[in-house]
Short mmCIF file of C-alpha atoms and ligand atoms in Angstrom, two decimals:
data_model
loop_
_atom_site.label_atom_id
_atom_site.label_comp_id
_atom_site.label_asym_id
_atom_site.label_seq_id
_atom_site.Cartn_x
_atom_site.Cartn_y
_atom_site.Cartn_z
CA UNK A 1 -42.68 -5.23 4.91
CA UNK A 2 -42.96 -2.18 7.49
CA UNK A 3 -40.18 0.64 7.82
CA UNK A 4 -38.85 1.93 10.90
CA UNK A 5 -36.64 4.96 12.25
CA UNK A 6 -34.22 3.87 15.11
CA UNK A 7 -32.19 6.22 16.99
CA UNK A 8 -29.19 4.58 19.29
CA UNK A 9 -28.48 3.39 21.55
CA UNK A 10 -31.72 1.15 21.06
CA UNK A 11 -33.52 -1.05 23.89
CA UNK A 12 -34.47 -5.01 22.96
CA UNK A 13 -37.97 -4.54 22.50
CA UNK A 14 -37.57 -1.81 19.29
CA UNK A 15 -35.02 -4.69 17.77
CA UNK A 16 -37.22 -7.69 18.51
CA UNK A 17 -40.13 -5.41 16.55
CA UNK A 18 -38.22 -5.98 13.34
CA UNK A 19 -38.84 -8.56 11.02
CA UNK A 20 -36.73 -9.51 7.66
CA UNK A 21 -37.04 -6.96 4.90
CA UNK A 22 -38.45 -4.09 7.10
CA UNK A 23 -36.48 -0.88 6.42
CA UNK A 24 -34.46 0.92 9.01
CA UNK A 25 -33.17 4.23 9.07
CA UNK A 26 -30.77 4.64 11.55
CA UNK A 27 -29.79 7.96 13.69
CA UNK A 28 -27.76 8.33 16.99
CA UNK A 29 -24.33 6.68 17.92
CA UNK A 30 -22.57 3.89 16.07
CA UNK A 31 -18.92 1.77 16.28
CA UNK A 32 -17.78 1.51 12.84
CA UNK A 33 -14.72 -0.61 11.65
CA UNK A 34 -13.47 -2.97 8.60
CA UNK A 35 -10.65 -4.52 10.14
CA UNK A 36 -10.07 -8.26 10.76
CA UNK A 37 -7.11 -7.34 13.40
CA UNK A 38 -10.04 -5.23 14.60
CA UNK A 39 -12.23 -8.03 15.67
CA UNK A 40 -9.26 -9.49 16.97
CA UNK A 41 -8.16 -6.94 19.43
CA UNK A 42 -11.91 -6.67 20.42
CA UNK A 43 -11.59 -10.63 21.42
CA UNK A 44 -8.86 -9.93 23.49
CA UNK A 45 -10.59 -7.09 25.32
CA UNK A 46 -12.78 -9.61 25.71
CA UNK A 47 -10.41 -11.76 27.33
CA UNK A 48 -8.57 -9.33 29.40
CA UNK A 49 -6.10 -8.70 27.09
CA UNK A 50 -6.39 -5.58 26.51
CA UNK A 51 -8.40 -2.65 26.89
CA UNK A 52 -10.91 -1.55 24.93
CA UNK A 53 -10.52 2.13 23.62
CA UNK A 54 -14.83 2.73 24.43
CA UNK A 55 -17.47 0.36 25.29
CA UNK A 56 -19.23 -1.46 23.22
CA UNK A 57 -22.18 -3.17 25.40
CA UNK A 58 -25.35 -2.62 23.58
CA UNK A 59 -23.75 -1.12 21.11
CA UNK A 60 -24.92 -0.93 16.98
CA UNK A 61 -21.55 -2.28 15.60
CA UNK A 62 -20.88 -1.45 11.63
CA UNK A 63 -18.33 -3.18 9.66
CA UNK A 64 -17.98 0.18 7.89
CA UNK A 65 -14.42 0.87 6.94
CA UNK A 66 -13.44 4.51 6.58
CA UNK A 67 -11.18 6.74 4.81
CA UNK A 68 -9.64 9.39 7.34
CA UNK A 69 -7.39 11.15 8.25
CA UNK A 70 -5.91 13.32 11.60
CA UNK A 71 -5.93 16.83 11.09
CA UNK A 72 -5.67 20.05 12.97
CA UNK A 73 -9.33 19.78 13.61
CA UNK A 74 -9.14 15.87 14.48
CA UNK A 75 -9.91 12.74 13.21
CA UNK A 76 -11.73 13.55 9.82
CA UNK A 77 -13.69 10.78 8.17
CA UNK A 78 -13.01 11.70 3.46
CA UNK A 79 -15.92 8.43 3.05
CA UNK A 80 -16.93 5.18 4.35
CA UNK A 81 -18.88 1.99 2.94
CA UNK A 82 -19.52 -1.16 4.11
CA UNK A 83 -17.02 -4.43 4.08
CA UNK A 84 -18.65 -8.06 3.70
CA UNK A 85 -19.49 -9.27 7.11
CA UNK A 86 -19.12 -13.05 6.55
CA UNK A 87 -15.35 -12.23 6.71
CA UNK A 88 -15.99 -12.05 10.35
CA UNK A 89 -18.19 -14.90 10.48
CA UNK A 90 -15.70 -17.39 13.49
CA UNK A 91 -15.78 -14.21 14.99
CA UNK A 92 -18.94 -12.12 15.62
CA UNK A 93 -20.83 -14.68 17.91
CA UNK A 94 -18.57 -14.17 20.70
CA UNK A 95 -18.36 -10.50 20.29
CA UNK A 96 -22.52 -10.30 20.00
CA UNK A 97 -23.02 -12.30 22.69
CA UNK A 98 -20.48 -10.76 25.02
CA UNK A 99 -21.19 -7.17 24.65
CA UNK A 100 -25.33 -8.11 23.46
CA UNK A 101 -24.80 -5.42 20.34
CA UNK A 102 -27.82 -4.87 19.44
CA UNK A 103 -26.84 -4.25 15.83
CA UNK A 104 -24.63 -5.43 13.52
CA UNK A 105 -24.26 -3.56 10.12
CA UNK A 106 -22.75 -4.93 6.86
CA UNK A 107 -22.86 -6.50 3.37
CA UNK A 108 -23.65 -9.90 2.90
CA UNK A 109 -24.49 -11.55 5.73
CA UNK A 110 -23.73 -13.47 8.42
CA UNK A 111 -23.68 -17.26 9.06
CA UNK A 112 -26.18 -19.17 11.06
CA UNK A 113 -24.15 -19.28 14.28
CA UNK A 114 -24.30 -15.57 14.62
CA UNK A 115 -27.80 -15.79 13.92
CA UNK A 116 -27.98 -17.85 16.77
CA UNK A 117 -25.93 -15.30 18.99
CA UNK A 118 -28.65 -12.48 17.42
CA UNK A 119 -31.74 -14.11 18.56
CA UNK A 120 -29.96 -15.06 22.03
CA UNK A 121 -29.14 -11.28 23.16
CA UNK A 122 -31.58 -9.74 20.34
CA UNK A 123 -29.43 -7.94 17.75
CA UNK A 124 -30.09 -7.48 14.33
CA UNK A 125 -28.42 -7.83 11.06
CA UNK A 126 -29.03 -4.62 8.67
CA UNK A 127 -27.68 -4.44 5.28
CA UNK A 128 -26.39 -1.45 3.71
CA UNK A 129 -26.03 -0.29 0.43
CA UNK A 130 -22.14 -1.56 -1.06
CA UNK A 131 -21.18 1.65 -3.97
CA UNK A 132 -23.71 3.78 -1.75
CA UNK A 133 -20.70 6.05 -0.37
CA UNK A 134 -21.30 9.51 -0.69
CA UNK A 135 -24.68 8.65 0.79
CA UNK A 136 -23.07 6.76 4.11
CA UNK A 137 -21.13 9.54 3.98
CA UNK A 138 -23.47 12.28 4.21
CA UNK A 139 -25.02 10.51 6.83
CA UNK A 140 -22.42 11.07 9.36
CA UNK A 141 -22.59 14.37 11.70
CA UNK A 142 -19.64 13.53 13.99
CA UNK A 143 -16.71 11.75 14.95
CA UNK A 144 -16.98 10.88 18.44
CA UNK A 145 -14.15 8.75 18.99
CA UNK A 146 -11.24 7.12 17.69
CA UNK A 147 -9.52 4.00 18.82
CA UNK A 148 -6.32 2.10 18.59
CA UNK A 149 -4.61 4.67 16.20
CA UNK A 150 -1.68 2.83 15.60
CA UNK A 151 -4.01 0.48 12.75
CA UNK A 152 -4.34 2.02 9.51
CA UNK A 153 -7.42 4.25 9.30
CA UNK A 154 -9.78 1.95 7.81
CA UNK A 155 -8.91 -0.84 10.59
CA UNK A 156 -9.92 1.55 13.73
CA UNK A 157 -12.57 1.51 16.19
CA UNK A 158 -14.53 4.83 15.08
CA UNK A 159 -17.35 6.28 16.74
CA UNK A 160 -19.87 8.34 15.16
CA UNK A 161 -22.90 9.98 15.43
CA UNK A 162 -24.96 9.37 12.07
CA UNK A 163 -28.27 11.14 10.81
CA UNK A 164 -30.78 9.34 8.57
CA UNK A 165 -28.38 6.73 7.67
CA UNK A 166 -30.13 4.22 5.39
CA UNK A 167 -32.78 3.12 4.45
CA UNK A 168 -30.83 -0.30 5.48
CA UNK A 169 -32.60 -3.70 5.35
CA UNK A 170 -33.04 -6.18 7.56
CA UNK A 171 -31.40 -9.10 6.61
CA UNK A 172 -31.30 -10.81 10.18
CA UNK A 173 -33.47 -10.58 12.49
CA UNK A 174 -33.74 -11.20 16.17
CA UNK A 175 -35.90 -14.32 16.17
CA UNK A 176 -33.49 -16.89 14.31
CA UNK A 177 -34.05 -15.76 10.50
CA UNK A 178 -31.79 -15.60 8.67
CA UNK A 179 -33.14 -14.13 5.20
CA UNK A 180 -29.26 -14.94 3.52
CA UNK A 181 -29.84 -18.24 4.48
CA UNK A 182 -33.37 -18.65 2.99
CA UNK A 183 -32.74 -16.51 0.02
CA UNK A 184 -29.89 -19.67 -0.52
CA UNK A 185 -32.19 -22.25 0.15
CA UNK A 186 -34.96 -20.66 -1.82
CA UNK A 187 -32.68 -20.37 -5.06
CA UNK A 188 -31.70 -24.20 -4.56
CA UNK A 189 -35.17 -25.12 -4.24
CA UNK A 190 -36.05 -23.13 -7.60
CA UNK A 191 -32.88 -25.00 -9.48
CA UNK A 192 -34.71 -27.62 -10.61
CA UNK A 193 -37.41 -25.88 -12.18
CA UNK A 194 -35.49 -23.65 -13.81
CA UNK A 195 -33.04 -26.35 -15.24
CA UNK A 196 -36.10 -27.34 -16.91
CA UNK A 197 -37.18 -24.12 -18.09
CA UNK A 198 -33.62 -23.89 -19.93
CA UNK A 199 -34.02 -27.33 -21.58
CA UNK A 200 -37.21 -26.32 -22.94
CA UNK A 201 -36.06 -23.06 -24.31
CA UNK A 202 -33.02 -24.44 -25.28
CA UNK A 203 -35.14 -27.36 -27.54
CA UNK A 204 -37.03 -24.27 -28.98
CA UNK A 205 -33.62 -22.54 -29.95
CA UNK A 206 -32.41 -25.48 -31.25
CA UNK A 207 -35.38 -25.81 -33.59
CA UNK A 208 -34.94 -22.05 -34.88
CA UNK A 209 -37.75 -21.38 -32.50
CA UNK A 210 -36.17 -18.59 -31.23
CA UNK A 211 -37.09 -16.53 -27.81
CA UNK A 212 -40.55 -16.98 -25.97
CA UNK A 213 -42.48 -13.87 -26.05
CA UNK A 214 -44.42 -15.42 -22.74
CA UNK A 215 -41.43 -16.25 -20.98
CA UNK B 1 3.90 12.13 -34.49
CA UNK B 2 3.43 9.67 -31.97
CA UNK B 3 1.71 8.47 -28.53
CA UNK B 4 3.98 10.21 -25.71
CA UNK B 5 4.36 8.76 -22.13
CA UNK B 6 3.31 11.28 -21.18
CA UNK B 7 -0.35 11.16 -23.05
CA UNK B 8 -0.43 7.31 -22.11
CA UNK B 9 0.32 8.45 -18.31
CA UNK B 10 -2.34 10.40 -17.84
CA UNK B 11 -5.12 8.63 -20.11
CA UNK B 12 -4.94 5.57 -17.89
CA UNK B 13 -4.48 7.43 -14.74
CA UNK B 14 -7.94 9.53 -16.10
CA UNK B 15 -9.36 5.89 -17.50
CA UNK B 16 -8.92 5.34 -13.75
CA UNK B 17 -10.23 7.99 -12.19
CA UNK B 18 -13.39 8.48 -14.45
CA UNK B 19 -14.42 4.58 -13.49
CA UNK B 20 -14.38 5.44 -9.74
CA UNK B 21 -16.49 8.90 -9.71
CA UNK B 22 -19.22 8.13 -12.75
CA UNK B 23 -21.14 5.19 -13.30
CA UNK B 24 -21.32 4.25 -16.78
CA UNK B 25 -24.74 5.27 -18.89
CA UNK B 26 -25.55 2.20 -20.37
CA UNK B 27 -25.32 0.99 -16.39
CA UNK B 28 -27.89 4.12 -15.31
CA UNK B 29 -30.60 3.01 -17.95
CA UNK B 30 -30.66 -0.66 -17.05
CA UNK B 31 -31.08 0.34 -13.28
CA UNK B 32 -33.89 2.58 -14.19
CA UNK B 33 -35.29 -0.85 -16.50
CA UNK B 34 -34.66 -2.71 -13.77
CA UNK B 35 -36.34 -0.32 -11.03
CA UNK B 36 -39.89 0.14 -13.15
CA UNK B 37 -40.18 -3.98 -13.80
CA UNK B 38 -38.86 -5.14 -10.15
CA UNK B 39 -41.98 -6.25 -8.52
CA UNK B 40 -40.35 -6.52 -4.75
CA UNK B 41 -41.00 -3.19 -3.30
CA UNK B 42 -37.74 -3.32 -0.37
CA UNK B 43 -36.08 -4.69 -3.90
CA UNK B 44 -37.24 -0.98 -5.78
CA UNK B 45 -36.17 0.94 -2.61
CA UNK B 46 -32.50 -0.47 -3.25
CA UNK B 47 -32.27 0.40 -6.70
CA UNK B 48 -33.42 3.90 -6.26
CA UNK B 49 -30.80 4.28 -3.34
CA UNK B 50 -28.02 2.96 -6.24
CA UNK B 51 -29.02 5.59 -8.77
CA UNK B 52 -29.03 8.45 -6.12
CA UNK B 53 -25.76 7.17 -4.87
CA UNK B 54 -24.18 7.21 -8.32
CA UNK B 55 -26.05 10.97 -9.26
CA UNK B 56 -24.25 11.97 -6.13
CA UNK B 57 -21.23 10.68 -6.62
CA UNK B 58 -21.00 12.45 -10.15
CA UNK B 59 -23.04 15.36 -9.37
CA UNK B 60 -19.76 16.10 -6.21
CA UNK B 61 -17.03 14.72 -8.07
CA UNK B 62 -16.47 11.63 -5.31
CA UNK B 63 -16.23 8.00 -5.21
CA UNK B 64 -19.11 5.89 -5.44
CA UNK B 65 -17.62 3.01 -3.65
CA UNK B 66 -14.44 3.25 -1.48
CA UNK B 67 -13.75 -0.06 -2.47
CA UNK B 68 -11.37 1.67 -5.39
CA UNK B 69 -10.37 -1.86 -5.96
CA UNK B 70 -6.64 -2.60 -8.04
CA UNK B 71 -5.77 -1.22 -11.67
CA UNK B 72 -6.40 -3.56 -14.64
CA UNK B 73 -5.77 -2.37 -18.19
CA UNK B 74 -6.56 -4.01 -21.19
CA UNK B 75 -4.34 -2.32 -24.36
CA UNK B 76 -5.03 -3.12 -28.02
CA UNK B 77 -1.97 -1.88 -30.08
CA UNK B 78 -2.10 -0.88 -33.56
CA UNK B 79 -0.03 -1.76 -35.75
CA UNK B 80 0.43 1.65 -36.93
CA UNK B 81 0.76 3.14 -33.98
CA UNK B 82 4.21 4.93 -33.50
CA UNK B 83 5.60 5.07 -29.82
CA UNK B 84 7.71 8.00 -27.90
CA UNK B 85 9.38 7.34 -24.59
CA UNK B 86 8.50 4.19 -22.56
CA UNK B 87 4.95 3.40 -22.61
CA UNK B 88 4.72 0.76 -20.56
CA UNK B 89 6.36 2.32 -17.46
CA UNK B 90 3.89 5.00 -18.12
CA UNK B 91 0.62 2.64 -16.92
CA UNK B 92 2.74 2.48 -13.76
CA UNK B 93 3.84 5.67 -13.22
CA UNK B 94 0.45 7.26 -14.19
CA UNK B 95 -0.94 5.12 -11.53
CA UNK B 96 1.55 6.06 -8.93
CA UNK B 97 0.86 9.45 -10.00
CA UNK B 98 -3.27 8.85 -9.56
CA UNK B 99 -2.05 8.07 -6.00
CA UNK B 100 -0.30 10.80 -5.27
CA UNK B 101 -3.10 13.48 -6.25
CA UNK B 102 -6.69 12.15 -6.68
CA UNK B 103 -9.28 14.14 -4.60
CA UNK B 104 -10.49 12.49 -2.18
CA UNK B 105 -7.68 9.69 -1.84
CA UNK B 106 -7.43 6.10 -2.15
CA UNK B 107 -7.48 3.52 0.45
CA UNK B 108 -4.84 0.90 0.23
CA UNK B 109 -5.96 -1.75 -1.29
CA UNK B 110 -2.90 -3.35 -3.32
CA UNK B 111 -2.27 -6.55 -1.51
CA UNK B 112 0.59 -8.64 -1.22
CA UNK B 113 -0.91 -12.14 -1.39
CA UNK B 114 2.05 -13.38 0.69
CA UNK B 115 1.85 -11.60 3.84
CA UNK B 116 -1.91 -9.50 3.17
CA UNK B 117 0.21 -6.34 3.68
CA UNK B 118 -1.48 -3.39 1.93
CA UNK B 119 -0.23 -0.53 -0.04
CA UNK B 120 -0.49 1.31 -3.61
CA UNK B 121 1.88 -0.54 -5.73
CA UNK B 122 3.20 -4.35 -5.77
CA UNK B 123 3.97 -6.94 -8.36
CA UNK B 124 2.87 -7.19 -11.48
CA UNK B 125 0.65 -3.71 -10.91
CA UNK B 126 -0.81 -2.55 -12.53
CA UNK B 127 -2.06 -5.82 -14.58
CA UNK B 128 -2.30 -5.17 -17.85
CA UNK B 129 -3.56 -7.52 -20.64
CA UNK B 130 -1.74 -6.51 -24.36
CA UNK B 131 -3.19 -7.25 -27.63
CA UNK B 132 -3.16 -5.98 -31.24
CA UNK B 133 -5.47 -4.43 -33.54
CA UNK B 134 -3.99 -4.85 -37.35
CA UNK B 135 -4.02 -0.90 -39.34
CA UNK B 136 -5.17 1.09 -36.50
CA UNK B 137 -2.95 4.23 -35.82
CA UNK B 138 -3.82 4.06 -32.32
CA UNK B 139 -3.97 2.40 -28.60
CA UNK B 140 -7.24 1.10 -27.12
CA UNK B 141 -7.77 1.39 -23.45
CA UNK B 142 -10.06 -0.08 -21.37
CA UNK B 143 -9.78 0.29 -17.64
CA UNK B 144 -11.54 -2.08 -14.88
CA UNK B 145 -10.53 -1.68 -11.40
CA UNK B 146 -11.17 -4.49 -9.70
CA UNK B 147 -12.66 -4.70 -5.56
CA UNK B 148 -12.96 -7.12 -3.36
CA UNK B 149 -16.23 -8.19 -3.82
CA UNK B 150 -16.59 -8.43 -7.27
CA UNK B 151 -13.16 -10.12 -7.91
CA UNK B 152 -14.04 -12.80 -5.27
CA UNK B 153 -16.68 -14.75 -6.36
CA UNK B 154 -15.55 -15.78 -9.70
CA UNK B 155 -14.70 -19.42 -10.82
CA UNK B 156 -13.31 -21.83 -12.78
CA UNK B 157 -13.81 -25.42 -13.79
CA UNK B 158 -12.87 -27.09 -16.86
CA UNK B 159 -15.05 -30.17 -18.54
CA UNK B 160 -14.53 -32.78 -21.57
CA UNK B 161 -16.82 -32.55 -24.07
CA UNK B 162 -19.75 -30.83 -21.62
CA UNK B 163 -23.38 -30.42 -23.30
CA UNK B 164 -24.79 -27.24 -23.21
CA UNK B 165 -27.13 -28.39 -20.33
CA UNK B 166 -23.89 -29.10 -18.12
CA UNK B 167 -22.50 -26.00 -18.93
CA UNK B 168 -25.79 -23.75 -17.82
CA UNK B 169 -26.03 -25.89 -14.41
CA UNK B 170 -22.46 -24.87 -13.87
CA UNK B 171 -23.03 -21.14 -14.01
CA UNK B 172 -25.95 -21.47 -12.33
CA UNK B 173 -24.38 -23.15 -9.53
CA UNK B 174 -21.89 -21.02 -9.60
CA UNK B 175 -24.42 -18.01 -9.23
CA UNK B 176 -25.94 -19.94 -6.53
CA UNK B 177 -22.81 -20.54 -4.64
CA UNK B 178 -21.96 -16.23 -4.59
CA UNK B 179 -25.22 -15.39 -2.97
CA UNK B 180 -25.72 -11.96 -3.09
CA UNK B 181 -22.49 -11.07 -1.53
CA UNK B 182 -20.80 -9.12 -5.13
CA UNK B 183 -23.35 -6.49 -4.61
CA UNK B 184 -25.88 -7.29 -7.65
CA UNK B 185 -27.79 -6.83 -9.67
CA UNK B 186 -24.31 -8.00 -11.40
CA UNK B 187 -22.78 -8.74 -14.43
CA UNK B 188 -22.19 -11.85 -15.29
CA UNK B 189 -19.54 -12.58 -17.96
CA UNK B 190 -18.89 -16.28 -19.04
CA UNK B 191 -15.99 -17.80 -21.09
CA UNK B 192 -16.78 -20.87 -22.93
CA UNK B 193 -13.61 -22.93 -24.02
CA UNK B 194 -10.03 -22.25 -25.03
CA UNK B 195 -7.38 -22.60 -22.19
CA UNK B 196 -7.26 -22.32 -18.57
CA UNK B 197 -5.78 -19.01 -19.31
CA UNK B 198 -7.58 -17.65 -22.31
CA UNK B 199 -10.95 -18.76 -21.11
CA UNK B 200 -10.67 -16.36 -18.05
CA UNK B 201 -9.91 -13.53 -19.97
CA UNK B 202 -12.62 -13.60 -22.21
CA UNK B 203 -15.03 -14.31 -19.39
CA UNK B 204 -13.19 -10.96 -18.13
CA UNK B 205 -13.79 -9.15 -20.98
CA UNK B 206 -17.29 -10.63 -21.26
CA UNK B 207 -18.17 -8.86 -18.23
CA UNK B 208 -16.48 -5.72 -20.40
CA UNK B 209 -19.27 -5.44 -23.12
CA UNK B 210 -21.94 -2.73 -22.84
CA UNK B 211 -24.61 -4.05 -20.66
CA UNK B 212 -26.90 -6.27 -22.73
CA UNK B 213 -25.67 -6.33 -26.10
CA UNK B 214 -26.07 -10.06 -27.00
CA UNK B 215 -23.37 -11.90 -28.33
CA UNK B 216 -23.10 -12.17 -32.51
CA UNK B 217 -22.68 -16.19 -32.03
CA UNK B 218 -26.57 -17.28 -32.18
CA UNK B 219 -26.15 -19.94 -29.88
CA UNK B 220 -24.49 -17.98 -27.56
CA UNK B 221 -26.86 -15.02 -27.64
CA UNK B 222 -30.29 -17.36 -27.54
CA UNK B 223 -27.95 -18.87 -23.90
CA UNK B 224 -27.84 -15.33 -22.72
CA UNK B 225 -31.31 -14.68 -22.94
CA UNK B 226 -32.58 -17.79 -21.41
CA UNK B 227 -30.10 -17.67 -18.53
CA UNK B 228 -30.95 -14.31 -17.37
CA UNK B 229 -34.43 -15.09 -16.99
CA UNK B 230 -32.91 -18.01 -14.74
CA UNK B 231 -30.85 -16.29 -12.63
CA UNK B 232 -33.55 -13.27 -12.45
CA UNK B 233 -36.00 -16.10 -11.04
CA UNK B 234 -33.32 -17.17 -8.64
CA UNK B 235 -34.33 -14.67 -6.07
CA UNK B 236 -31.52 -12.98 -4.90
CA UNK B 237 -32.19 -9.57 -5.65
CA UNK B 238 -30.28 -6.19 -5.36
CA UNK B 239 -27.72 -6.34 -2.22
CA UNK B 240 -29.72 -9.78 -1.49
CA UNK B 241 -32.93 -7.97 -0.40
CA UNK B 242 -34.72 -10.54 -3.00
CA UNK B 243 -36.69 -9.46 -6.13
CA UNK B 244 -36.52 -9.86 -9.66
CA UNK B 245 -33.46 -7.94 -10.28
CA UNK B 246 -30.20 -10.24 -9.44
CA UNK B 247 -28.54 -9.55 -12.87
CA UNK B 248 -28.47 -6.38 -15.13
CA UNK B 249 -26.77 -8.64 -17.63
CA UNK B 250 -24.93 -12.31 -19.06
CA UNK B 251 -22.59 -11.70 -21.56
CA UNK B 252 -20.64 -15.03 -23.16
CA UNK B 253 -18.16 -15.49 -24.76
CA UNK B 254 -16.23 -18.71 -26.29
CA UNK B 255 -13.17 -19.87 -28.06
CA UNK B 256 -12.42 -23.30 -30.03
CA UNK B 257 -10.28 -25.01 -27.77
CA UNK B 258 -9.78 -29.05 -27.46
CA UNK B 259 -12.01 -31.77 -26.28
CA UNK B 260 -11.29 -29.95 -22.64
CA UNK B 261 -13.44 -27.41 -22.45
CA UNK B 262 -13.30 -24.93 -19.03
CA UNK B 263 -15.81 -22.37 -18.23
CA UNK B 264 -14.96 -19.50 -16.49
CA UNK B 265 -17.80 -17.70 -14.45
CA UNK B 266 -17.16 -14.11 -12.96
CA UNK B 267 -18.54 -10.76 -12.39
CA UNK B 268 -18.96 -7.21 -12.24
CA UNK B 269 -21.03 -5.35 -9.50
CA UNK B 270 -23.44 -3.44 -9.83
CA UNK B 271 -21.32 0.11 -10.11
CA UNK B 272 -20.24 -1.57 -13.12
CA UNK B 273 -16.55 0.14 -13.64
CA UNK B 274 -15.47 0.22 -17.08
CA UNK B 275 -13.50 3.06 -19.03
CA UNK B 276 -12.77 2.76 -22.14
CA UNK B 277 -10.83 5.04 -24.58
CA UNK B 278 -8.52 5.49 -27.54
CA UNK B 279 -5.48 7.13 -28.15
CA UNK B 280 -4.04 8.13 -31.63
CA UNK B 281 -0.18 8.68 -33.30
CA UNK B 282 -2.02 12.86 -33.05
CA UNK B 283 -2.48 12.77 -29.62
CA UNK B 284 -5.83 12.64 -29.95
CA UNK B 285 -8.38 11.02 -27.49
CA UNK B 286 -11.36 9.36 -28.14
CA UNK B 287 -13.52 8.34 -25.18
CA UNK B 288 -15.86 4.78 -25.83
CA UNK B 289 -18.61 4.26 -24.10
CA UNK B 290 -21.50 4.13 -26.79
CA UNK B 291 -22.31 2.38 -29.73
CA UNK B 292 -21.15 -1.42 -28.67
CA UNK B 293 -17.58 -2.23 -30.67
CA UNK B 294 -15.83 -5.62 -30.13
CA UNK B 295 -13.30 -5.28 -28.22
CA UNK B 296 -11.95 -9.06 -28.25
S1 SF4 C 301 -18.56 -5.00 -4.55
FE1 SF4 C 301 -18.69 -3.27 -5.59
S2 SF4 C 301 -20.54 -2.01 -5.45
FE2 SF4 C 301 -19.68 -3.72 -3.90
S3 SF4 C 301 -18.34 -3.01 -1.91
FE3 SF4 C 301 -17.17 -3.89 -3.53
S4 SF4 C 301 -16.87 -2.17 -4.57
FE4 SF4 C 301 -18.33 -1.60 -3.92
#
């Protein structure tokens, strides 16, 4: 497991160098949203049906909704925290391919089709701590753009400059390795052995043997 | 002397706020123990980040997580408790007051399931379950806000005269299907028996026990012990980074029923939101978080 420090925008070689389980800290400009309607609007923009508020080519795209408010000093982010990326599985492959995203970040991972799109364009999925609102929020240094202000604040498309965001964990690399799928299949493979261990423990408990100190 | 509308309104709101800004002491200790025992380096890093996140939220009076959930309360009314004013309405008024005054402000999470519209209020919100305690001159309130990630992976199946093996296989299967989407290390609550509705309720209440307190029923205590070991060998780890820490605890409750046996499995995510207090006739408030007391 290696540790990396990435400054966005990032070139594809740096992304392809990342391996599953590596830790990554991020500096620079990221784009964030937590809304399904926002993803649908991005797809509409790809189809020429609406304008993007700012370009997404090669972006770090974060499933990181915020509580934000419009103040006299501008758009203020009070706190951010990730949302579950798998909710956007059906839309993400198109978005990843069209804009050549370099990073998608959120919690919970993405599916096999997304991992294929990421491999094609050179993009990784970074897992960010759920329940890390203070740490993530304190990494924001500046809000550099806000799009689609007609949406509720956590659905808007927000561009921000971050420093030392993370550590984030590489959950899907740019070589088609999906850590989430691997975890699930490994857990399934382990099930028969675990059921056998449970059977032995049940029999011992039924015989009044209590717990097994060696287990 | 009586339990007043005002007292219930402010205590239910306070319990909610406390649950958002501070993780329970037993959860901190369990995370520390897990970090010390964890063999996977990434997992250890994530666990220590969790502790830093919780500490910073507590020290700076902010939320540990932005998904502040929807309001859920379990209230037990002592038969000697006396009331002044509409204490039932006090709970929804308390939540409305919290929404107006809490800093930082809450996001809108209360969702109308028919339109997916989000707001701060809605039908049957807050969700309150009521019970009674013979002889007590207080009401006992537990607040357990439910967030999306920790709520959506719960599951129930109804069996007919199942063996313990079938029950355990089902529990493991539910956990494998969640695939670390519910911000592990989780607390797993299991209900066995009763009826459809009762089984889910005891499963939920099981997640609210102080972490790692074994069932008083020996068959279940042994089941909890072996299942926790098995779950932590599945390899999901904290936030799905791999490792030995998928669950901090598994708590199982049971109820007798008919031969059809529901088994319900639900989760609390690593931040373990749950706060509890008693409000007495004389206005005294007793925060409960220390020694294990049965809440069902
Ligand atoms: S599951 Fe828990 S820690 Fe994770 S995002 Fe939801 S509330 Fe936060």
